[in-house]
Short mmCIF file of C-alpha atoms and ligand atoms in Angstrom, two decimals:
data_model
loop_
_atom_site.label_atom_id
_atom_site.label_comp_id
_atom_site.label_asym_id
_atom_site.label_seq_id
_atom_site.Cartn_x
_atom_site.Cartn_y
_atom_site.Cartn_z
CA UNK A 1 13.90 1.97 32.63
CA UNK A 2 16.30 0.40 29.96
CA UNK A 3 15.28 0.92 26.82
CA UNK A 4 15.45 -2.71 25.57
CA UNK A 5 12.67 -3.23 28.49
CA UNK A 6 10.07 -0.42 26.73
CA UNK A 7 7.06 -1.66 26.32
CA UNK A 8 4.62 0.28 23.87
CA UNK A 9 0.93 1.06 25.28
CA UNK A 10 -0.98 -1.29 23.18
CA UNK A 11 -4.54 0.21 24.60
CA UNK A 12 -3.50 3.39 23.38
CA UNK A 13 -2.65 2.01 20.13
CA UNK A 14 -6.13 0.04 19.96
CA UNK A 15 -7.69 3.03 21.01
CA UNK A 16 -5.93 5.21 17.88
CA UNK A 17 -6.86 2.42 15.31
CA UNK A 18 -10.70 2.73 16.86
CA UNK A 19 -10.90 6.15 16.13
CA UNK A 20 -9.13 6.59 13.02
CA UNK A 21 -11.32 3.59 11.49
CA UNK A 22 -14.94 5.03 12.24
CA UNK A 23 -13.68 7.57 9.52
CA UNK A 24 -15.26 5.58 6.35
CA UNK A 25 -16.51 2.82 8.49
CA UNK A 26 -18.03 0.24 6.57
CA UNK A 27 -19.79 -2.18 8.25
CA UNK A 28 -20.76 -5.66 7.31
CA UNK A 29 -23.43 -8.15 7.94
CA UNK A 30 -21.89 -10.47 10.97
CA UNK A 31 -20.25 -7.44 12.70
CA UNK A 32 -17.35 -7.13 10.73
CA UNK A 33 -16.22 -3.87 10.07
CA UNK A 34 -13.38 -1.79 7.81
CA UNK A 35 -12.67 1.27 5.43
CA UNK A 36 -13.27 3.14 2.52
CA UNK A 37 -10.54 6.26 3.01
CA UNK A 38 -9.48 6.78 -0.76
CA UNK A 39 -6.91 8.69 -1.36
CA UNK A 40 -7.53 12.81 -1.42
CA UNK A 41 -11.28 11.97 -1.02
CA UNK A 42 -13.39 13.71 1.69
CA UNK A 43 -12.97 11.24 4.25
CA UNK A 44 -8.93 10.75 3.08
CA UNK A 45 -8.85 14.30 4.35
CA UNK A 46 -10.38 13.83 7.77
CA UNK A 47 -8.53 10.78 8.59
CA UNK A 48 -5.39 12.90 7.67
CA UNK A 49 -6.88 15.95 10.06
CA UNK A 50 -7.39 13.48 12.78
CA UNK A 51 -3.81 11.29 12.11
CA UNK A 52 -1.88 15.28 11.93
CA UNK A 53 -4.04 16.22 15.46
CA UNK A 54 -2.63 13.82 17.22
CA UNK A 55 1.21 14.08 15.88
CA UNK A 56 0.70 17.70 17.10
CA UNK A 57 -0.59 17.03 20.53
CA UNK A 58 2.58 14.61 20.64
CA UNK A 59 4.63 17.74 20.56
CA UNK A 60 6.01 16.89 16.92
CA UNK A 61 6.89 19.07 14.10
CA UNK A 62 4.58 18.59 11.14
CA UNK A 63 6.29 19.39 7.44
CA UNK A 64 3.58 18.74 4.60
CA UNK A 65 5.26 18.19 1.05
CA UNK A 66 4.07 18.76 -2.36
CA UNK A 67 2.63 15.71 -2.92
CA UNK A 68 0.39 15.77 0.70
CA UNK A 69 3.11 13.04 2.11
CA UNK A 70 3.49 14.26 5.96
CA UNK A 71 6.19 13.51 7.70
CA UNK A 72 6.39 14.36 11.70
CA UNK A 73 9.66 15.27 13.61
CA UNK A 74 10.56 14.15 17.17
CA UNK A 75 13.95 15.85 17.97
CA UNK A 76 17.07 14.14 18.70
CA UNK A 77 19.53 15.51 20.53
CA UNK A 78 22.19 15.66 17.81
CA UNK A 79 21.37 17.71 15.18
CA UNK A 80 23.90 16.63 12.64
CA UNK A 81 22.56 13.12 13.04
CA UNK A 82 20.19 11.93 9.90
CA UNK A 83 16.47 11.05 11.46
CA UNK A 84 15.36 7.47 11.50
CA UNK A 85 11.80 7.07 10.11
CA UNK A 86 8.70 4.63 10.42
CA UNK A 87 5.33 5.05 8.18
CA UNK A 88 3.22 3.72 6.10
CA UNK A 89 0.22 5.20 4.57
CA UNK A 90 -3.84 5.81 5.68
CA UNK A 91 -5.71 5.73 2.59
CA UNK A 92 -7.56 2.72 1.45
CA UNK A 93 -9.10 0.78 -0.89
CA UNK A 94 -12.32 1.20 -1.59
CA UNK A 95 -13.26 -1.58 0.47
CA UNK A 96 -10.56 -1.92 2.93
CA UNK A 97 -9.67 -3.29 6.77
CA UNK A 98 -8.38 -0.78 9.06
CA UNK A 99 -5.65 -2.21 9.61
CA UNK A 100 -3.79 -1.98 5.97
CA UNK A 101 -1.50 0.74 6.43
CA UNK A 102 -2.70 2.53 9.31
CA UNK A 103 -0.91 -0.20 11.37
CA UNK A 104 2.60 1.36 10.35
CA UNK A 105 1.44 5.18 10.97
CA UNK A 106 -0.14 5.00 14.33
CA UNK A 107 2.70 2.60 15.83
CA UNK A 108 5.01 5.07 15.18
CA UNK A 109 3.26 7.68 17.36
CA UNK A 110 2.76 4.67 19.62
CA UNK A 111 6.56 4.56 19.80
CA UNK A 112 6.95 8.71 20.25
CA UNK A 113 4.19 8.56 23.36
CA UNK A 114 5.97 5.39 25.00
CA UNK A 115 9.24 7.45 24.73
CA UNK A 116 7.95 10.57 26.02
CA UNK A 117 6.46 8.63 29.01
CA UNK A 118 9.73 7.38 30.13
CA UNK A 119 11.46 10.26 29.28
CA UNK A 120 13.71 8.76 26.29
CA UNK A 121 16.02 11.05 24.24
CA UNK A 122 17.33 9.68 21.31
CA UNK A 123 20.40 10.99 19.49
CA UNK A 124 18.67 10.69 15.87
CA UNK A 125 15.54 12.24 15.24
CA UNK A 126 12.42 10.23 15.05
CA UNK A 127 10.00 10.85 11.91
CA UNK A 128 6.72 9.03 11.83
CA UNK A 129 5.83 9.51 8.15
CA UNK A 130 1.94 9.01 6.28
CA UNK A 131 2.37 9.00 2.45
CA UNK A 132 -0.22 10.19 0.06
CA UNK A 133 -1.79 7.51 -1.95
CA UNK A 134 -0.44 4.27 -1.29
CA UNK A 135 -2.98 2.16 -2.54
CA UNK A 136 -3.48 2.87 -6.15
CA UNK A 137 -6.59 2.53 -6.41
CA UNK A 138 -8.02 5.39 -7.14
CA UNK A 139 -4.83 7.51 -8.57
CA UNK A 140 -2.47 4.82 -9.89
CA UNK A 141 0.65 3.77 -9.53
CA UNK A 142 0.46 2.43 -5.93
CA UNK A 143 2.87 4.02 -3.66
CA UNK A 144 2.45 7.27 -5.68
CA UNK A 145 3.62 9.53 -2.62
CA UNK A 146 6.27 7.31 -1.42
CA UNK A 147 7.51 7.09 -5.26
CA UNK A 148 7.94 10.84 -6.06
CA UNK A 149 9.44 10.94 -2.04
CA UNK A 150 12.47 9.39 -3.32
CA UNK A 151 12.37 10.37 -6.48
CA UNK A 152 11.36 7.96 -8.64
CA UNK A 153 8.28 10.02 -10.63
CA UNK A 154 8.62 13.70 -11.45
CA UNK A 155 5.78 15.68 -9.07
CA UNK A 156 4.40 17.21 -11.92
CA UNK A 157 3.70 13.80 -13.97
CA UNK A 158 2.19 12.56 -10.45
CA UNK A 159 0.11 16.13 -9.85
CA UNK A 160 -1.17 15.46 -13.56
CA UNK A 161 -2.57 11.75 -12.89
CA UNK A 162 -6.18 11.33 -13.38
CA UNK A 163 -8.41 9.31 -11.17
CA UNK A 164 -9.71 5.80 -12.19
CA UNK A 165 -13.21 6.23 -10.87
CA UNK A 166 -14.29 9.92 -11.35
CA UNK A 167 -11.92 11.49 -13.80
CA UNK A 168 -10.53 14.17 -11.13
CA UNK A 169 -6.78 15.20 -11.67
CA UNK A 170 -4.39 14.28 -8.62
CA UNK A 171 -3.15 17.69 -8.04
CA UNK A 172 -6.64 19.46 -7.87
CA UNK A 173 -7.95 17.00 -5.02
CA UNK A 174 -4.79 17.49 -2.81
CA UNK A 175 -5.25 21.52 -3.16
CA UNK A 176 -8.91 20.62 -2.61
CA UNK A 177 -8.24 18.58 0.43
CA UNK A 178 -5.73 21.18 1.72
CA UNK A 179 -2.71 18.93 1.82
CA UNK A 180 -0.63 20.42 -1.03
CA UNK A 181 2.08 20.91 1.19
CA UNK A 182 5.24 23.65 1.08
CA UNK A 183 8.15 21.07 1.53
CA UNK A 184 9.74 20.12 -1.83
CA UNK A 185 9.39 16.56 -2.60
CA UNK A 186 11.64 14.59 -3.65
CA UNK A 187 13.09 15.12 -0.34
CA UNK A 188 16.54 16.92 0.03
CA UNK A 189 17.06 14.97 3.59
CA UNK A 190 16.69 10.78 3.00
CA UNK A 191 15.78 9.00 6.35
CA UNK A 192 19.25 7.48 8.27
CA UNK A 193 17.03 4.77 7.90
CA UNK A 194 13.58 3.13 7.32
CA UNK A 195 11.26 0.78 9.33
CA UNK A 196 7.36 -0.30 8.47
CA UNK A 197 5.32 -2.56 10.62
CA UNK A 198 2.14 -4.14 8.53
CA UNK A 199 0.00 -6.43 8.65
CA UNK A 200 0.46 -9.63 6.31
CA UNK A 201 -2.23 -9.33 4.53
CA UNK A 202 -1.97 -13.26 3.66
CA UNK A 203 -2.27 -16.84 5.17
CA UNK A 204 1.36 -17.67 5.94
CA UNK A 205 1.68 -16.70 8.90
CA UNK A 206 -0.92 -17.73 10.83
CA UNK A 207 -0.73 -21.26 8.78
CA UNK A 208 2.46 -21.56 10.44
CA UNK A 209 1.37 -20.37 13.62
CA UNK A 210 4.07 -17.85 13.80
CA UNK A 211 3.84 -14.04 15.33
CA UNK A 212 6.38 -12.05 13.64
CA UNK A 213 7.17 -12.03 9.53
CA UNK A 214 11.11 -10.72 8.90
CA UNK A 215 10.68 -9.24 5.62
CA UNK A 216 13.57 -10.02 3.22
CA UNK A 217 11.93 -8.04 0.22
CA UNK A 218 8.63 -7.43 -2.39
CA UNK A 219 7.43 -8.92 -5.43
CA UNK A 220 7.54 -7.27 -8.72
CA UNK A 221 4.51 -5.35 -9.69
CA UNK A 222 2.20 -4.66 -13.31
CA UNK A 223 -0.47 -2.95 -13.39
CA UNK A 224 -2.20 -2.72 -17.23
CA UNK A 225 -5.03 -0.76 -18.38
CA UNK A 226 -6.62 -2.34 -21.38
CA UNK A 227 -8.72 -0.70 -23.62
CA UNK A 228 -11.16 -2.54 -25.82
CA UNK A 229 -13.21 -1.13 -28.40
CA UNK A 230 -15.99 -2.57 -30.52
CA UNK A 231 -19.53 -1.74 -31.82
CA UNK A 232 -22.73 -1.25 -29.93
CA UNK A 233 -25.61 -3.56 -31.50
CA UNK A 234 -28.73 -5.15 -30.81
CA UNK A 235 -28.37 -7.57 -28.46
CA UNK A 236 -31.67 -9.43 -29.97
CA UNK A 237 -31.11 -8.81 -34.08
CA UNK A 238 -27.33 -8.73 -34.52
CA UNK A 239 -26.33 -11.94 -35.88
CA UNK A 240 -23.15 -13.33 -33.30
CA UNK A 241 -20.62 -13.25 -36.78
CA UNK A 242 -21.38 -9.92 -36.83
CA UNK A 243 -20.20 -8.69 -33.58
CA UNK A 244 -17.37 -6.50 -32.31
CA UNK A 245 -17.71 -7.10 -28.71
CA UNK A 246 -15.91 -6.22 -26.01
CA UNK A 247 -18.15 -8.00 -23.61
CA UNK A 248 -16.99 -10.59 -24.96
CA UNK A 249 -13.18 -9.70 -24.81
CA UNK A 250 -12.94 -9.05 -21.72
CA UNK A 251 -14.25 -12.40 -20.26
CA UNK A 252 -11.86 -13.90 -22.51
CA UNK A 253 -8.57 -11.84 -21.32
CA UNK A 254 -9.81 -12.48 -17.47
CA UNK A 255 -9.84 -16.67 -18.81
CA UNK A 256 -6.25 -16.07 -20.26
CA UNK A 257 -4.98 -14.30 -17.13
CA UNK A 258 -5.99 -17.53 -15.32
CA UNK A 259 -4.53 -20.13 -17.28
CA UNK A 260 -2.13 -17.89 -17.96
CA UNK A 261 -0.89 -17.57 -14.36
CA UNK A 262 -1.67 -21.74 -14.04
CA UNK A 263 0.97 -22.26 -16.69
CA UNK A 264 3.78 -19.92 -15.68
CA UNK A 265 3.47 -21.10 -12.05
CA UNK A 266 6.17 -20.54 -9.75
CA UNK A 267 5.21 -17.33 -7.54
CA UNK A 268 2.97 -16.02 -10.49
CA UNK A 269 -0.18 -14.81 -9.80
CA UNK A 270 -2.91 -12.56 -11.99
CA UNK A 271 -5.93 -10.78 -11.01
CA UNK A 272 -8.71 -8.86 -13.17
CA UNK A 273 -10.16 -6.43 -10.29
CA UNK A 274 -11.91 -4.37 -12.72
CA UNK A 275 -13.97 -4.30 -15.90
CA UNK A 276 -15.76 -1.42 -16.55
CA UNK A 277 -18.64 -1.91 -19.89
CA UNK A 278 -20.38 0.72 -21.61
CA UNK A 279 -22.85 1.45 -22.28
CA UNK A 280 -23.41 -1.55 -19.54
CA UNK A 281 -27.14 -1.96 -20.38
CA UNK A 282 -28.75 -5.39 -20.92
CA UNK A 283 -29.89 -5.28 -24.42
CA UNK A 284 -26.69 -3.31 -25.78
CA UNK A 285 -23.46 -5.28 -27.01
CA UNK A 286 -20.96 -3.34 -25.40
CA UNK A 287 -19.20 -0.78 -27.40
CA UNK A 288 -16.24 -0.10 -24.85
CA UNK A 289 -14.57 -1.82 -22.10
CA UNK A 290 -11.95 -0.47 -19.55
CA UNK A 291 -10.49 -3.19 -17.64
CA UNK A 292 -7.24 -3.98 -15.59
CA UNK A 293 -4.45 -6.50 -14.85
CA UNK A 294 -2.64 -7.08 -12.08
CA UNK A 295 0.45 -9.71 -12.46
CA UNK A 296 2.71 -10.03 -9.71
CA UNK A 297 6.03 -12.37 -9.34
CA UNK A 298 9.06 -12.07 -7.01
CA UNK A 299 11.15 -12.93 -10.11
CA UNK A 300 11.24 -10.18 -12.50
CA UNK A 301 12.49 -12.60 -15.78
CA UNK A 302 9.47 -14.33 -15.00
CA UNK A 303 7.19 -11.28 -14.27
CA UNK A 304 8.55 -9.72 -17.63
CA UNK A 305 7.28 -13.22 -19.50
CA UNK A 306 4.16 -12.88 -17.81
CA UNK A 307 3.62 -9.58 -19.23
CA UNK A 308 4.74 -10.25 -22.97
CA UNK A 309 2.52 -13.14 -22.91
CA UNK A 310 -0.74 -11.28 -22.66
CA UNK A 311 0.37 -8.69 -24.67
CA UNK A 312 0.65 -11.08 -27.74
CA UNK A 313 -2.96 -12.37 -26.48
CA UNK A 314 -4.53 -9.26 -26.78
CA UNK A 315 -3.07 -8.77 -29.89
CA UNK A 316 -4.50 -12.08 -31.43
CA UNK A 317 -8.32 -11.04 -29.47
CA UNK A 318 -8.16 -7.83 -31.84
CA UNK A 319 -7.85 -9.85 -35.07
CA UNK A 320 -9.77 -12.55 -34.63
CA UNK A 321 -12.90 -10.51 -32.70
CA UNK A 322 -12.88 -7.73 -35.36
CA UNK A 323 -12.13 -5.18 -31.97
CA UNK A 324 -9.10 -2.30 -30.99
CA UNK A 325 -7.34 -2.86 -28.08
CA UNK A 326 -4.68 -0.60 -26.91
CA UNK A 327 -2.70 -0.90 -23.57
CA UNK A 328 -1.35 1.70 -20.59
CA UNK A 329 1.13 0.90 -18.26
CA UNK A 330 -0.58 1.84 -15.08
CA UNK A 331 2.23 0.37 -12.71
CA UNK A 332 5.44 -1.08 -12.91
CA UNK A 333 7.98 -2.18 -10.24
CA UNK A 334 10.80 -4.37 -9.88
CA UNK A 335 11.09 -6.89 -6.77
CA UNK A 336 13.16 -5.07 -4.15
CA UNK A 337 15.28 -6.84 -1.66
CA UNK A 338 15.77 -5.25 1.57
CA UNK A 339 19.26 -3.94 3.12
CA UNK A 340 20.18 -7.38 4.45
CA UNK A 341 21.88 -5.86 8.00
CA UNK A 342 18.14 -4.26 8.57
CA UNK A 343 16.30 -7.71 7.85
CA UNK A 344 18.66 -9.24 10.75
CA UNK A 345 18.73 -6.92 12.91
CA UNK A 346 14.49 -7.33 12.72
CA UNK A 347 14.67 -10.80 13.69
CA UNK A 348 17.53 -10.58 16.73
CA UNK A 349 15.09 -8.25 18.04
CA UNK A 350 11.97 -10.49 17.57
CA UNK A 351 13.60 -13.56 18.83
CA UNK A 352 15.35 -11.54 22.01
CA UNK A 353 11.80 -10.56 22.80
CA UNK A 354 10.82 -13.89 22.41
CA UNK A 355 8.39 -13.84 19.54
CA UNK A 356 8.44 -17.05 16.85
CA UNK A 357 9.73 -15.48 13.28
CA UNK A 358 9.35 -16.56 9.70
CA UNK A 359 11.56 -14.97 7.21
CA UNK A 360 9.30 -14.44 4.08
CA UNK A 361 8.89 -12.20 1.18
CA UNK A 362 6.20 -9.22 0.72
CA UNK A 363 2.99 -10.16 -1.46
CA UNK A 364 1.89 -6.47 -1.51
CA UNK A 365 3.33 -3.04 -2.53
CA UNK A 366 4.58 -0.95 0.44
CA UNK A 367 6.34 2.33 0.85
CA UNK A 368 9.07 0.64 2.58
CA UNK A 369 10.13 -0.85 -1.44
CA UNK A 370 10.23 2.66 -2.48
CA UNK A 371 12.64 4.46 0.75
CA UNK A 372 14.80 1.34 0.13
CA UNK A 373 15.51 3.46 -3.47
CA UNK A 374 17.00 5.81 -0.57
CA UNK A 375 18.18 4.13 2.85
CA UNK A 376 18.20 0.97 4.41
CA UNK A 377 14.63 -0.26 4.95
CA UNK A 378 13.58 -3.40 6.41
CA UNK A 379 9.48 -4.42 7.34
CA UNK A 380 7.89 -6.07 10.14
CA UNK A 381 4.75 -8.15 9.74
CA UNK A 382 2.28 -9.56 12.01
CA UNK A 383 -0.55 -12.56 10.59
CA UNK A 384 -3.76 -11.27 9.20
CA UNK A 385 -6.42 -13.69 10.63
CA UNK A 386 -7.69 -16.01 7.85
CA UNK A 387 -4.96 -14.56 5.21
CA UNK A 388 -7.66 -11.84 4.61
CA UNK A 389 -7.29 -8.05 3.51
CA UNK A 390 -8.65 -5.65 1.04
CA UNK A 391 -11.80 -6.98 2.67
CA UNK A 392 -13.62 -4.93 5.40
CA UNK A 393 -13.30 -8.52 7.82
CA UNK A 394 -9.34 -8.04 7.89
CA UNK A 395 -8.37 -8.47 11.12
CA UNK A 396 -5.06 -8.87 13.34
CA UNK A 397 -5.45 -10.52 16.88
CA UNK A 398 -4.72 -7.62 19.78
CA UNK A 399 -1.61 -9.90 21.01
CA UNK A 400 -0.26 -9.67 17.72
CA UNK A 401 -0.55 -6.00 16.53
CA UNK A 402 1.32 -5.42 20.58
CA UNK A 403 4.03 -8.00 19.37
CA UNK A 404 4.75 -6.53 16.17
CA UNK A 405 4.59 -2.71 17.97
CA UNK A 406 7.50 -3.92 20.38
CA UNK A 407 9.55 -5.41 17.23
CA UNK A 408 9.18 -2.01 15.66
CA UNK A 409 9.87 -0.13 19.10
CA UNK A 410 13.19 -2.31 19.73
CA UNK A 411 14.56 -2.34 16.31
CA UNK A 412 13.72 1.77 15.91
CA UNK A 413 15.09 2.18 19.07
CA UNK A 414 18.75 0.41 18.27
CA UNK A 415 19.31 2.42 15.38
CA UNK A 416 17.95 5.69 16.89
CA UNK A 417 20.87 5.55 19.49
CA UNK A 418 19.03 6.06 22.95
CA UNK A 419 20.35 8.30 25.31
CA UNK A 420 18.11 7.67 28.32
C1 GLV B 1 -1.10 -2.27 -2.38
O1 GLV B 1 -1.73 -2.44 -1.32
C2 GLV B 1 -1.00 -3.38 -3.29
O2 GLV B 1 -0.15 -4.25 -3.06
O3 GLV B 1 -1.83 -3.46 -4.21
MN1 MN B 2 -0.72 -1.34 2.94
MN1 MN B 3 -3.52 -2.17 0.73
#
């Protein structure tokens, strides 16, 4: 067969997305169904055993790196020749879809068994890559193992990052979970090139009615940890002029991020996804709050008012409500364009194979914005079904997820160099 008329196996690939998502199945009330696979947690570590299985029955050659990415090696048959990789990560939010992410890792070995079926050498290696932590949210920043990949965080700063939820250290889960891999990260050997097939994980697409999303680039990211301290008091005898609350506080910072984002407009948005109060008891004013921000913005001027804005709000909320407030930066990334010769190649594939495209920037963090640090990178998306994900009902029609698998297949396959 000619390889512009391979086909990828998308009952395989169904099958593969089946099995990896009963690991942390969640399952909700009208049948729908999705993931909680945080990163270097128990069940991280079994979907990784299962996802590394299967690359070895594939014949591949596993390398683990120091920060638990794994990256898998189909041989090409010139060795000199710089591999061409696909990935995308397997961890999830705490309530995720099972499609986020494990989309990009299991179409790659999609690709590698509809290539070994038909007997396809390539001349550049293949690599079909998993990195560790991509969704932040337990360890942040997001894209932590695709970061320190390319060199963009020192491994021992990442190793040393403590987790959001139950104070463990980065470095201690990954030994714990076994994935503390030999290969040095950064990586000595960047990709000839990089490809990612996701999911949208918003409404465009399937408002538009169209099948395949040509990536041009991501949005700007900040993430901010905010710290409010007050005093504990009697919710019943402490007069409200006396208060230091953070309660209080942080209702007011999550109204400010609102209007905040209402006024700025343009591609701004803001989100408040977690508030943690103690002692969180219902006759206690608060003494402490932990809470984050999340401002996003494909225009980084913008992005960079966004965040000075709410810093001189926060400063105000101290004075005037008698509390401390300090700040962390938990995550902060520019928007990234994508190699422009990558993002067109994408859509002469997806229209040659017939398939409707939309151009359209990323909403979400991806790997792919950190390998473009290192080689050209370009993403593929396919529409999430009622713009929904980080939600346990995200879900991506069967015709789509095989439409987005042959994008990937054809575009990896061009710059792999197939030699039949
Ligand atoms: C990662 O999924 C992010 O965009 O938050
Ligand atoms: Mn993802
Ligand atoms: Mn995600």
């Amino acid at each position: 067969m000619e390889p512009a008329d391979l086909r990828i196996d998308i009952g395989r690939l169904l099958d593969r997305l089946d099995e990896l998502g009963e690991i942390g199945r969640i399952d909700g009330p009208n049948g729908e169904w999705g993931n909680a696979r945080l990163a270097l947690t128990d069940d991280d570590r079994a979907g990784r055993d299962l996802v590394v299985a299967w690359m070895r029955d594939l014949g591949l050659d596993v390398a683990i790196d120091a920060i638990g990415n794994v990256i898998a090696t189909r041989v090409g048959t010139d060795p000199s020749l710089a591999p061409v990789m696909v990935g995308s990560h397997i961890d999830t939010v705490g309530t995720g879809g099972r499609f986020d992410g494990n989309l990009g890792v299991l179409a790659g070995l999609e690709i590698v068994e509809t290539l070994d079926q038909h007997r396809i050498g390539t001349a550049r290696p293949l690599q079909v890559a998993f990195f560790t932590d991509e969704e932040g949210a337990r360890f942040a920043p997001d894209m932590l193992g695709s970061l320190v990949y390319v060199g963009g965080m020192p491994l021992e700063e990442a190793l040393d990052v403590i987790a959001a939820d139950d104070g463990a250290r980065l470095g201690d889960e990954l030994e714990r979970i076994g994935y503390a891999g030999p290969v040095p990260c950064p990586t000595a050997t960047p990709p000839a090139a990089y490809l990612e097939l996701h999911i949208e994980q918003g409404p465009v697409l399937e408002a538009e009615g169209i099948t395949i999303g040509v990536v041009e680039g991501v949005q700007g990211i900040s993430w901010t940890e905010v710290v409010i301290v007050g005093r504990s008091a009697h919710a019943g005898t402490t007069p409200m002029r006396l208060r230091r609350d953070p309660g209080y506080c942080a209702g007011a910072v999550t109204t400010f991020v609102r209007e905040l984002v209402g006024e700025l407009g343009g591609g701004q948005v803001g989100t408040v996804g977690r508030i943690d109060l103690y002692p969180n008891l219902v006759n206690v004013v608060a003494s402490r709050v932990v809470m984050t921000v999340d401002l996003r913005n494909p225009d980084d001027d913008a992005l960079e008012e966004a965040e000075g804005r709410l810093e001189r709000f926060l400063a105000e909320l101290a004075v005037a409500e008698g509390v401390e407030i300090s700040t962390r930066r938990l995550a902060r990334f520019e928007p990234v364009a994508f190699d422009p010769v990558m993002v067109g190649r994408v859509e002469d594939h997806a229209r040659r194979l017939g398939y409707s495209t939309r151009r359209m920037p990323s909403g979400a963090g991806h790997d792919a914005q950190m390998l473009a640090r290192i080689c050209p990178t370009a993403m593929v998306f396919t529409p999430s079904v009622g713009g929904l994900s980080h939600n346990i009902a995200e879900f991506t029609e069967a015709v789509d997820l095989e439409a987005g698998a042959n994008v990937l297949l054809q575009v990896v396959l061009g710059e792999l160099g197939a030699v039949g």
